[in-house]
Coordinates of C-alpha atoms (C1' of nucleotides) in Angstrom, one line a residue:
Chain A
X1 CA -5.6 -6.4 15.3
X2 CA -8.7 -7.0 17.4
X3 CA -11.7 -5.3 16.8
X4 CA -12.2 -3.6 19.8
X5 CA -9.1 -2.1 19.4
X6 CA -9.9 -1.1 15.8
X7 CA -12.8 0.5 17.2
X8 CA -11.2 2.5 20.1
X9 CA -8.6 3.6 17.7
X10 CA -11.2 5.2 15.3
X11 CA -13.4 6.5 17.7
X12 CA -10.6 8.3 19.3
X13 CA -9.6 9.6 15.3
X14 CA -13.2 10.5 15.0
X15 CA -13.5 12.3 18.2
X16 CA -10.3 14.2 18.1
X17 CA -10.8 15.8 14.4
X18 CA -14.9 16.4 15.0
X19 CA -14.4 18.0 18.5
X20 CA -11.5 19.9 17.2
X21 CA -12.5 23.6 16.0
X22 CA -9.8 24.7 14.1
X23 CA -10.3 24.9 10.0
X24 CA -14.1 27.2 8.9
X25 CA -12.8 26.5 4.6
X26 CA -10.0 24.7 4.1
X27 CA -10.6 24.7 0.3
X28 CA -8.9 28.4 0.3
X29 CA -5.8 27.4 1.1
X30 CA -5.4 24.7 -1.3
X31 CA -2.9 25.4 -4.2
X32 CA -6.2 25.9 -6.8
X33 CA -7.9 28.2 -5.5
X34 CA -8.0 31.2 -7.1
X35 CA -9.2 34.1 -5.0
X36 CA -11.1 37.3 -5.3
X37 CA -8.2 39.3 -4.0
X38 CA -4.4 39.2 -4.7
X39 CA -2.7 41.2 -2.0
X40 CA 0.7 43.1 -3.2
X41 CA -0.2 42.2 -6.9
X42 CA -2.1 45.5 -7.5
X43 CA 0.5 46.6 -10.2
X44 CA 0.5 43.7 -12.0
X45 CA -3.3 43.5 -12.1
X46 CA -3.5 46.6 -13.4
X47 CA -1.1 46.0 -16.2
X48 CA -2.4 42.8 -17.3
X49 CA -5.9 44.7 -17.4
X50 CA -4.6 47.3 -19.0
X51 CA -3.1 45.1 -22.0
X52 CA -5.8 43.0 -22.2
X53 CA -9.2 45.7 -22.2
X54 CA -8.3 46.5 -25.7
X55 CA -9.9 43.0 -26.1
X56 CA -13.5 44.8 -25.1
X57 CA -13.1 47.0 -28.2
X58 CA -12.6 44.2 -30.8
X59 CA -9.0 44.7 -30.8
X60 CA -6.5 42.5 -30.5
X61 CA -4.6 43.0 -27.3
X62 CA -0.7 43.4 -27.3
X63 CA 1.3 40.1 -26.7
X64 CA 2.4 39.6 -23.0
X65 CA 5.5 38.0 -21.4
X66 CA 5.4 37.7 -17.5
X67 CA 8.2 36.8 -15.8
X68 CA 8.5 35.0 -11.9
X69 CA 9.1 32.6 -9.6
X70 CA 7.0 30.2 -8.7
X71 CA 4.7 31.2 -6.2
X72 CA 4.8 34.3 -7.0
X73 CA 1.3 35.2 -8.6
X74 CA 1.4 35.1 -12.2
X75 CA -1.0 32.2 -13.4
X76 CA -3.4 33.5 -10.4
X77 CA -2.9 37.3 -12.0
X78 CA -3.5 36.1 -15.4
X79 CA -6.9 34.1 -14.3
X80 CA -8.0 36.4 -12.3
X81 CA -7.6 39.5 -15.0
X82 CA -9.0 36.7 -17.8
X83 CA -12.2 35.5 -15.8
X84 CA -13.1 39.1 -15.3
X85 CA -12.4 40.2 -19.0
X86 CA -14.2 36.9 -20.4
X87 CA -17.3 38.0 -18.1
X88 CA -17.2 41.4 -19.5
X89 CA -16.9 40.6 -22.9
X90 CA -19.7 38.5 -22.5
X91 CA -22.0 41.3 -21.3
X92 CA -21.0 43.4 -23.9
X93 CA -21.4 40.6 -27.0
X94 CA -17.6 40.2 -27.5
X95 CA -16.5 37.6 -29.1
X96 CA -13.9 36.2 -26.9
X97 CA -12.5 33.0 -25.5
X98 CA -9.2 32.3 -23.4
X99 CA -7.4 29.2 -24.1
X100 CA -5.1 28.3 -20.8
X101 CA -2.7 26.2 -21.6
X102 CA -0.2 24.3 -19.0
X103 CA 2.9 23.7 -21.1
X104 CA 4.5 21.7 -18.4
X105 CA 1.9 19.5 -18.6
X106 CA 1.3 18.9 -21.4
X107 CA 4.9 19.4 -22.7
X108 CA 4.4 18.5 -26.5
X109 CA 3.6 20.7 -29.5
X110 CA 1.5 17.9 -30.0
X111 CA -0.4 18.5 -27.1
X112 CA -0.6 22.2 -26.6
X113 CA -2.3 22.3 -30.1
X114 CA -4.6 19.3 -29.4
X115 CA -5.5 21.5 -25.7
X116 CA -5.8 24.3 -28.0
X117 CA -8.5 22.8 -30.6
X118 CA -10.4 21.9 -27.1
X119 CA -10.4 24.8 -26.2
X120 CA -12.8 26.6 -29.0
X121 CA -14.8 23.4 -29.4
X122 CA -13.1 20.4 -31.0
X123 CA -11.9 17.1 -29.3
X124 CA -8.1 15.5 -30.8
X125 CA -7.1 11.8 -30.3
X126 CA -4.3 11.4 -28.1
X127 CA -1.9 11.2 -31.0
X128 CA -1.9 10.0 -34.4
X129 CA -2.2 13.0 -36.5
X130 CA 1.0 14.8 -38.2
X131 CA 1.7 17.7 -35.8
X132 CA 1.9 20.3 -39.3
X133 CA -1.6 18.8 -40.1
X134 CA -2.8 19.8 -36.2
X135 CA -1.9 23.0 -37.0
X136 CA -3.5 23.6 -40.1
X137 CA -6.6 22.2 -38.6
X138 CA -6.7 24.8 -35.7
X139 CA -6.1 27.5 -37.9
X140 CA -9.2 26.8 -40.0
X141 CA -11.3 26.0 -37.5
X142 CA -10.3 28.7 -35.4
X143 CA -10.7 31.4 -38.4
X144 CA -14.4 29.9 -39.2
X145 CA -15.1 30.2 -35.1
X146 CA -14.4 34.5 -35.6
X147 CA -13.0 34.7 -32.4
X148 CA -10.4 36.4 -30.5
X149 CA -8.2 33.9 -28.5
X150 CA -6.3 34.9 -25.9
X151 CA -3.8 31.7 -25.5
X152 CA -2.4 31.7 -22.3
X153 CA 0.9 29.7 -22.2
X154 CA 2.0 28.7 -18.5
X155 CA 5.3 27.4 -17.7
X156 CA 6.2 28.0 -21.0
X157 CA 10.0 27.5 -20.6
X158 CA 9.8 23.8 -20.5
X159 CA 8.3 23.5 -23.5
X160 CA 11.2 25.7 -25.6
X161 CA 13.5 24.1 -23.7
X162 CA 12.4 20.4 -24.9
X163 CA 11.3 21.5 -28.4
X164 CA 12.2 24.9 -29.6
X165 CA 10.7 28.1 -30.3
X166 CA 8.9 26.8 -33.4
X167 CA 5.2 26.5 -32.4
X168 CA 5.8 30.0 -30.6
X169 CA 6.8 31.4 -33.9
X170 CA 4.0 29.7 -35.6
X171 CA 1.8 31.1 -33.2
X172 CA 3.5 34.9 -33.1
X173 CA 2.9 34.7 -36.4
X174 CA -0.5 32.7 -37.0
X175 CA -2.4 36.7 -37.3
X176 CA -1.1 37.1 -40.5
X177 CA -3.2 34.3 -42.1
X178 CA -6.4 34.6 -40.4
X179 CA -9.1 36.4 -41.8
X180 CA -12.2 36.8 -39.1
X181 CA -9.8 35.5 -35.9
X182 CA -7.2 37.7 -34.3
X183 CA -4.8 35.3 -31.7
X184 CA -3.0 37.4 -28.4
X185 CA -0.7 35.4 -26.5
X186 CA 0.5 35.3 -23.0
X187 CA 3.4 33.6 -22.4
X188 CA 4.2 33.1 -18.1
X189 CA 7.8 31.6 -17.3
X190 CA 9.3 30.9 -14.0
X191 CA 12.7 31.4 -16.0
X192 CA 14.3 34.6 -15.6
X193 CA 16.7 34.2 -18.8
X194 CA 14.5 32.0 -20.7
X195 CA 14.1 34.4 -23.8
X196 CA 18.0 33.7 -24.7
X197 CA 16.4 30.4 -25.4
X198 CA 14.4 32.3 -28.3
X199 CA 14.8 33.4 -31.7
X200 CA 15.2 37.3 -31.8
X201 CA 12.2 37.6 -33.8
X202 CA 10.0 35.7 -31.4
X203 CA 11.1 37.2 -28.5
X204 CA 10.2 40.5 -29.9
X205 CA 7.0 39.8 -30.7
X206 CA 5.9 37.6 -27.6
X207 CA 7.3 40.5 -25.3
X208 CA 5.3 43.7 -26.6
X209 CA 4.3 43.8 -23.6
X210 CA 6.4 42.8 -20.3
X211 CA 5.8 42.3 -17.2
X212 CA 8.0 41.4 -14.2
X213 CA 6.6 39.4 -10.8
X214 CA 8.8 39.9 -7.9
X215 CA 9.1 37.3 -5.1
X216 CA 7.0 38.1 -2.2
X217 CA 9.1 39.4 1.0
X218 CA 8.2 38.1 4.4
X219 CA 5.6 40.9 5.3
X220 CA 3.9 40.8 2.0
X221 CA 3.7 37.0 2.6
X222 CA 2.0 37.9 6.0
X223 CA -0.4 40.1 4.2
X224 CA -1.4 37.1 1.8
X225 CA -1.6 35.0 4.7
X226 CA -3.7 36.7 7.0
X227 CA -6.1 37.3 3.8
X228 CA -6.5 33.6 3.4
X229 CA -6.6 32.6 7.1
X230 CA -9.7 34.4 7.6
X231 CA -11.6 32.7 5.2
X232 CA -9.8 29.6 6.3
X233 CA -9.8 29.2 10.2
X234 CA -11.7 29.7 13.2
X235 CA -11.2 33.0 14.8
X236 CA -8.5 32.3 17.4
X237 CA -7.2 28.8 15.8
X238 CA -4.2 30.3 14.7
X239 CA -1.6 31.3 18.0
X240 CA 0.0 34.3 17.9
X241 CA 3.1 34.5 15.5
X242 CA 2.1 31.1 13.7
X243 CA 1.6 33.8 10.4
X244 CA 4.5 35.6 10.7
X245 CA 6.9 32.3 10.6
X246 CA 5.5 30.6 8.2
X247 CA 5.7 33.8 6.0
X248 CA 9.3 33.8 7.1
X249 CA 10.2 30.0 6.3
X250 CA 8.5 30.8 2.8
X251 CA 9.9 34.0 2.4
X252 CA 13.1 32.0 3.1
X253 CA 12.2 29.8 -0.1
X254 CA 12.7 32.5 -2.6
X255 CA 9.2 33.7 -1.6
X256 CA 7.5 31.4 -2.5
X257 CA 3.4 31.9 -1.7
X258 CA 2.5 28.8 -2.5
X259 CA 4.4 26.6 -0.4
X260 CA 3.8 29.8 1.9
X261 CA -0.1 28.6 2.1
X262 CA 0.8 24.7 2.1
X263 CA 2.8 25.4 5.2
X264 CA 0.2 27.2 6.8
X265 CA -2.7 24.5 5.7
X266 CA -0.8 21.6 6.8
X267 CA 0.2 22.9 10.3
X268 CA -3.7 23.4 10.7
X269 CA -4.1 19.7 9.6
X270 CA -2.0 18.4 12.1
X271 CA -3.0 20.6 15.1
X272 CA -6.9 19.3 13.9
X273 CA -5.4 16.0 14.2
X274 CA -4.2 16.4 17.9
X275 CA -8.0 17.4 18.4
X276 CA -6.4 20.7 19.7
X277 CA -8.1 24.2 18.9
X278 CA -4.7 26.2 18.7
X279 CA -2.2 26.2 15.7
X280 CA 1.2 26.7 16.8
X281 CA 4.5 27.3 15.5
X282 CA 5.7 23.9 16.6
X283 CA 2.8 22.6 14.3
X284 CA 4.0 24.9 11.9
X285 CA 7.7 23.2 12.2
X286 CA 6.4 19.8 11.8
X287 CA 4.7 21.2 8.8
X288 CA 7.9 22.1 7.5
X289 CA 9.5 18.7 7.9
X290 CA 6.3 16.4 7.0
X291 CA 5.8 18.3 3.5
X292 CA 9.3 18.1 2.6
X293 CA 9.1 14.4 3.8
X294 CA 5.9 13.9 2.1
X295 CA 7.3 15.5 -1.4
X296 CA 10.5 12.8 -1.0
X297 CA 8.5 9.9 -0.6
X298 CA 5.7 10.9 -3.3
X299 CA 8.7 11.6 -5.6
X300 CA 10.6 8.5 -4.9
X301 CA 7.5 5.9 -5.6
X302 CA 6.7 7.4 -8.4
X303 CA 10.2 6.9 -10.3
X304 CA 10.4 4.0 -12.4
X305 CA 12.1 0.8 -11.7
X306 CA 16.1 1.7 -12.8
X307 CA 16.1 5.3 -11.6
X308 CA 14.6 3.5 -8.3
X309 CA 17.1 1.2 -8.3
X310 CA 20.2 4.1 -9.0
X311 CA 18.8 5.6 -6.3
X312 CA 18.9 2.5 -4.1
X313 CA 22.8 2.4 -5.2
X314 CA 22.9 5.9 -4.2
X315 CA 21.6 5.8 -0.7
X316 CA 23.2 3.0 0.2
X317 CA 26.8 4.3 -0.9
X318 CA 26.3 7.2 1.3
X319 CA 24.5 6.0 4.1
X320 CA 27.6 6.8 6.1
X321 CA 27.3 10.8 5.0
X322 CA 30.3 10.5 2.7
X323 CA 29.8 11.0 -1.3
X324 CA 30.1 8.9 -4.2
X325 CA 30.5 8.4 -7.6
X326 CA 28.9 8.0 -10.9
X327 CA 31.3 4.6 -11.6
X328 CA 30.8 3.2 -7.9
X329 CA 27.1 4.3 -8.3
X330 CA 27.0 2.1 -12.0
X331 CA 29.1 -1.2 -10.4
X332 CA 26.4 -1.6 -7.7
X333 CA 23.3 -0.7 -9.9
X334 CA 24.4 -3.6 -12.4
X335 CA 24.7 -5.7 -9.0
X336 CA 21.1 -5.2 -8.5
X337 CA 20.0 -5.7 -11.9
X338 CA 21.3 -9.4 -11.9
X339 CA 19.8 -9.8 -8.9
X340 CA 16.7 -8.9 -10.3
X341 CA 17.8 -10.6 -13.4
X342 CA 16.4 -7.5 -15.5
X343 CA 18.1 -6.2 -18.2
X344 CA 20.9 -3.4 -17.3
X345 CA 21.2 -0.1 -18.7
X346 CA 24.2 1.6 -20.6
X347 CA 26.3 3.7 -18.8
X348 CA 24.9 7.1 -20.8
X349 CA 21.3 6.4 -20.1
X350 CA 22.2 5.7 -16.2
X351 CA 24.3 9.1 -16.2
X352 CA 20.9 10.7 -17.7
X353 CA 18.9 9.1 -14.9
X354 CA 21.2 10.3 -12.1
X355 CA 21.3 13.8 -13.9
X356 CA 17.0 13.8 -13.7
X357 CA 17.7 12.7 -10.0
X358 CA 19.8 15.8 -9.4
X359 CA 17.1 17.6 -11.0
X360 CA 14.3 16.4 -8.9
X361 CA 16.1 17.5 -5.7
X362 CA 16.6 14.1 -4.3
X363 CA 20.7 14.3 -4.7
X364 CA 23.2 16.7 -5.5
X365 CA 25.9 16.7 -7.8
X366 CA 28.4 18.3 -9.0
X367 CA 31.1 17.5 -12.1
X368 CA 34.6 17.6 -10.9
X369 CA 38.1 16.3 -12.0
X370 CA 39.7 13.5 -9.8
X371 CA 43.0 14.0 -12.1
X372 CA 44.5 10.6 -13.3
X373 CA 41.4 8.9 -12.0
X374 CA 39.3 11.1 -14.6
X375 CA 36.0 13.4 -14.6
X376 CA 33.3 12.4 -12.8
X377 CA 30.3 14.1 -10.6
X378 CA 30.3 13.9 -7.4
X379 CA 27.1 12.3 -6.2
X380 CA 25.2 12.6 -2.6
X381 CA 22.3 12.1 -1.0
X382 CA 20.2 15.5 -0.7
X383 CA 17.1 14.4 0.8
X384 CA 16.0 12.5 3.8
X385 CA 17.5 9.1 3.7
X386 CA 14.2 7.3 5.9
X387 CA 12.1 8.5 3.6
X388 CA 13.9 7.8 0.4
X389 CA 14.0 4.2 1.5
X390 CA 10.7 4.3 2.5
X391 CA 9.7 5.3 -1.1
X392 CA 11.5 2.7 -2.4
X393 CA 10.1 -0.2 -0.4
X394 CA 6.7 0.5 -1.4
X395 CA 7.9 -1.1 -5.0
X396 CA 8.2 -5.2 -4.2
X397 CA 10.7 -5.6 -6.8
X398 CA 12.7 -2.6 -4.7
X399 CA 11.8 -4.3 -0.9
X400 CA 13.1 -7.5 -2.6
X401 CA 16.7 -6.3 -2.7
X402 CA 16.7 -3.6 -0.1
X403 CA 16.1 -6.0 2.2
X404 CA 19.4 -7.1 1.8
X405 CA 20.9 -3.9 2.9
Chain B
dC1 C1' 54.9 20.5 -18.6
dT2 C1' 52.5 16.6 -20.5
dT3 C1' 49.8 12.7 -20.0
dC4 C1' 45.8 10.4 -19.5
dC5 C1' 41.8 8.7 -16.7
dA6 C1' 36.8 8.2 -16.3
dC7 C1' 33.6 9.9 -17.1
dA8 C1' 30.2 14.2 -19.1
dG9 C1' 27.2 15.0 -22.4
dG10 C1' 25.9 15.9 -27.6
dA11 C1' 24.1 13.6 -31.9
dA12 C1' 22.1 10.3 -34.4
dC13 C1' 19.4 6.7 -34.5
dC14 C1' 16.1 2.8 -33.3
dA15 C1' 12.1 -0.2 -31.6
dG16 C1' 7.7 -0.5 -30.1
dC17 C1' 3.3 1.6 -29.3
dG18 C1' -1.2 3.7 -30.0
dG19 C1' -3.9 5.7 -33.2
dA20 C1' -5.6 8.3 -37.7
dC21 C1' -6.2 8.1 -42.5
dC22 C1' -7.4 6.0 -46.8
Chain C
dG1 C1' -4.9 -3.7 -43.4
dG2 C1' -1.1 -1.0 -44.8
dT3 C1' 1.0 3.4 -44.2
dC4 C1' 2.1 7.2 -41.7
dC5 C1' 2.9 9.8 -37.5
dG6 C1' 4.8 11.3 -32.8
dC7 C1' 6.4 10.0 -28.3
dT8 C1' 9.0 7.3 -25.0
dG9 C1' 12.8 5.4 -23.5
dG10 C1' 16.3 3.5 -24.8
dT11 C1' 21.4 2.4 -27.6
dT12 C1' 25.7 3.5 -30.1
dC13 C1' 29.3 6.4 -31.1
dC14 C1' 31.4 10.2 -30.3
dT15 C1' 34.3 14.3 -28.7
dG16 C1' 35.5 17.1 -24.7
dT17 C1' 37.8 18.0 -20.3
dG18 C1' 40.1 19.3 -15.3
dG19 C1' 43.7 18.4 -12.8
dA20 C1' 46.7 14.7 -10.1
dA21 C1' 50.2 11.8 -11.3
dG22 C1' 54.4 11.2 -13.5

DNA sequence: CTTCCACAGGAACCAGCGGACC
DNA sequence: GGTCCGCTGGTTCCTGTGGAAG
């Protein structure tokens, strides 16, 4: 490229997002934010409050279970009620601390208790230490500390579902042996039936208090919208009826807040990018289709190596919109492997690998009976094939063999 | 009605790694 | 420096199964 093209090209970039007057904060409609207001989640507020002010007097506060969908305003709830509490009980010389803990992220017993010793002071190696001796370790220290800890557990499902209930009945139970501490816990779950994945007595105890998050309906979704957007644009950036659909495409996705706020971020990022002043709802379509686009690709690259390559297999088998198979799927996947003359996987682990596929939203599947010719799933290609491949092709090793195809 | 395919998916186990403890 | 520990990402072996073919 020449430079004075270079330089045309930016200056026109430059002069088209500086001239264009559409975004005042963006920052607020970014999926961190945390907000002083949570429109249509007055009832929940005051519940959570109302559990947690026993904390003021010294007391310990009831265990709390709140149930949702994502997007639907628990972990902002529960940080919003927490900051507040933690700033009162600071005025008033309580001895309080919350420990929030994402147990999607960090997914092992391992790790919640090493994010839990972090939280009231003390840093834990990566790994290395017996998981039983972890345990005792924060229970000591946390008893010397006379606290109360208010562990927040977020996403909680994923962690029973990979290891059990045992650290939650550790920690349901962890009041009995501390002297000077007292522990409340506050488990959040995006999982509707996740307690039939606990023992009875945990369940009981985790859930004296329970609380239930319904999904936001299109209106309410305005409301939360129209909250944000002032902070967040220009006065008259937005067109006319640019809210109201992308509360109704969110609304669409199980209410959904969240992508709700994405939707409307993004649209304003593209309109800024035009160098136009307006948000419309055809900015607010392309928004639609460039964040599910951008969530395939992001997805794709960052799979490793064999599920890349099963995926490869699978796009390629239904390029022509029909399905395929997990056997048909395996034949071509070991074709690529000797091409790449890397070692090929068993069977099992690939029909683990397509299942984790299915799981991320990039295929569908489903198990059926073919008869004589045996059980098998049914395997095709969910998302956007251009930008599964484009995904893909970012890895060399991939582009090496897709370029084949 | 029975057979039998081509897998699904559970269970147990293993190697290699990074890191603490003594 | 040897031992212990947990996690990841596999393997091996296994039993289970819906329904078209016979």
């Amino acid at each position: 490229m020449l430079s004075a093209d270079l330089d045309d090209i930016l200056e026109d970039v430059f002069e088209r997002v500086s001239k264009s007057r559409i975004f005042k904060n963006r920052d607020v409609l970014m999926p961190d934010f945390l907000p002083n207001r949570l429109p249509h989640r007055e009832e929940q507020i005051r519940k959570v409050a109302s559990v947690l002010a026993q904390a003021l007097k010294g007391y310990r506060p009831n265990n709390l279970f709140l149930y949702g969908l994502t997007g639907t305003g628990k972990t902002a709830v529960v940080k919003l009620v927490t900051k507040k509490l933690s700033e009162k009980a600071r005025e008033r010389g309580v001895r309080l601390k919350v420990a929030f803990v994402n147990t999607k992220r960090d997914d092992t017993p391992y790790r919640v208790l090493s994010k839990l010793l972090e939280n009231i002071g003390f840093r834990v190696p990566p790994t290395g230490i017996a998981t039983a001796q972890l345990y005792a370790n924060f229970k000591r220290l946390l008893d010397k500390r006379d606290l109360l800890l208010i562990i927040v557990l977020d996403e909680i499902d994923y962690h029973v579902k990979k290891h059990g209930d045992d650290l939650l009945y550790k920690l349901t139970r962890i009041n009995e042996e501390l002297r000077n501490s007292k522990v409340s816990i506050i488990g959040i779950t995006n999982d509707v039936n996740f307690t039939s994945w606990l023992d009875p007595r945990v369940k009981s105890s985790l859930s004296e208090e329970e609380l239930v998050f319904p999904p936001y309906t299109a209106p309410q979704l305005e409301d939360i919208l129209r909250d944000r957007a002032q902070m967040a644009f220009e006065d008259e950036a937005l067109e006319e009826g640019v809210i109201p659909f992308c509360a109704a495409l969110a609304a669409r996705e199980r209410g959904d807040a969240r992508k709700a706020l994405d939707l409307l971020r993004v649209a304003g990022e593209l309109a800024e990018r035009e160098g136009r002043n307006k948000v419309t709802t055809e900015h607010v379509k392309k928004a639609w289709e460039q964040i599910e686009k951008d969530r395939v690709i992001e997805v794709v690259r960052s799979l490793p190596l064999h599920s890349k390559l099963i995926l490869l297999a699978i796009a390629k088998l239904t390029k022509d919109g029909t399905v395929t198979y997990t056997g048909e799927v395996y034949k071509l996947y070991k074709e690529f492997t000797s091409d790449l003359g890397i070692e090929t996987l068993t069977l099992r682990r690939v029909s683990d690998l397509i299942g984790e596929l299915d799981m991320l939203g990039l295929i569908s599947t489903q198990v059926v009976s073919r008869g004589k010719r045996g059980m098998t799933r049914v395997i095709n290609l969910e998302s956007d094939y251009k930008s599964v491949i484009k995904g893909l092709k970012d890895d060399p090793r991939v582009a090496e063999i897709a370029g084949l195809i």
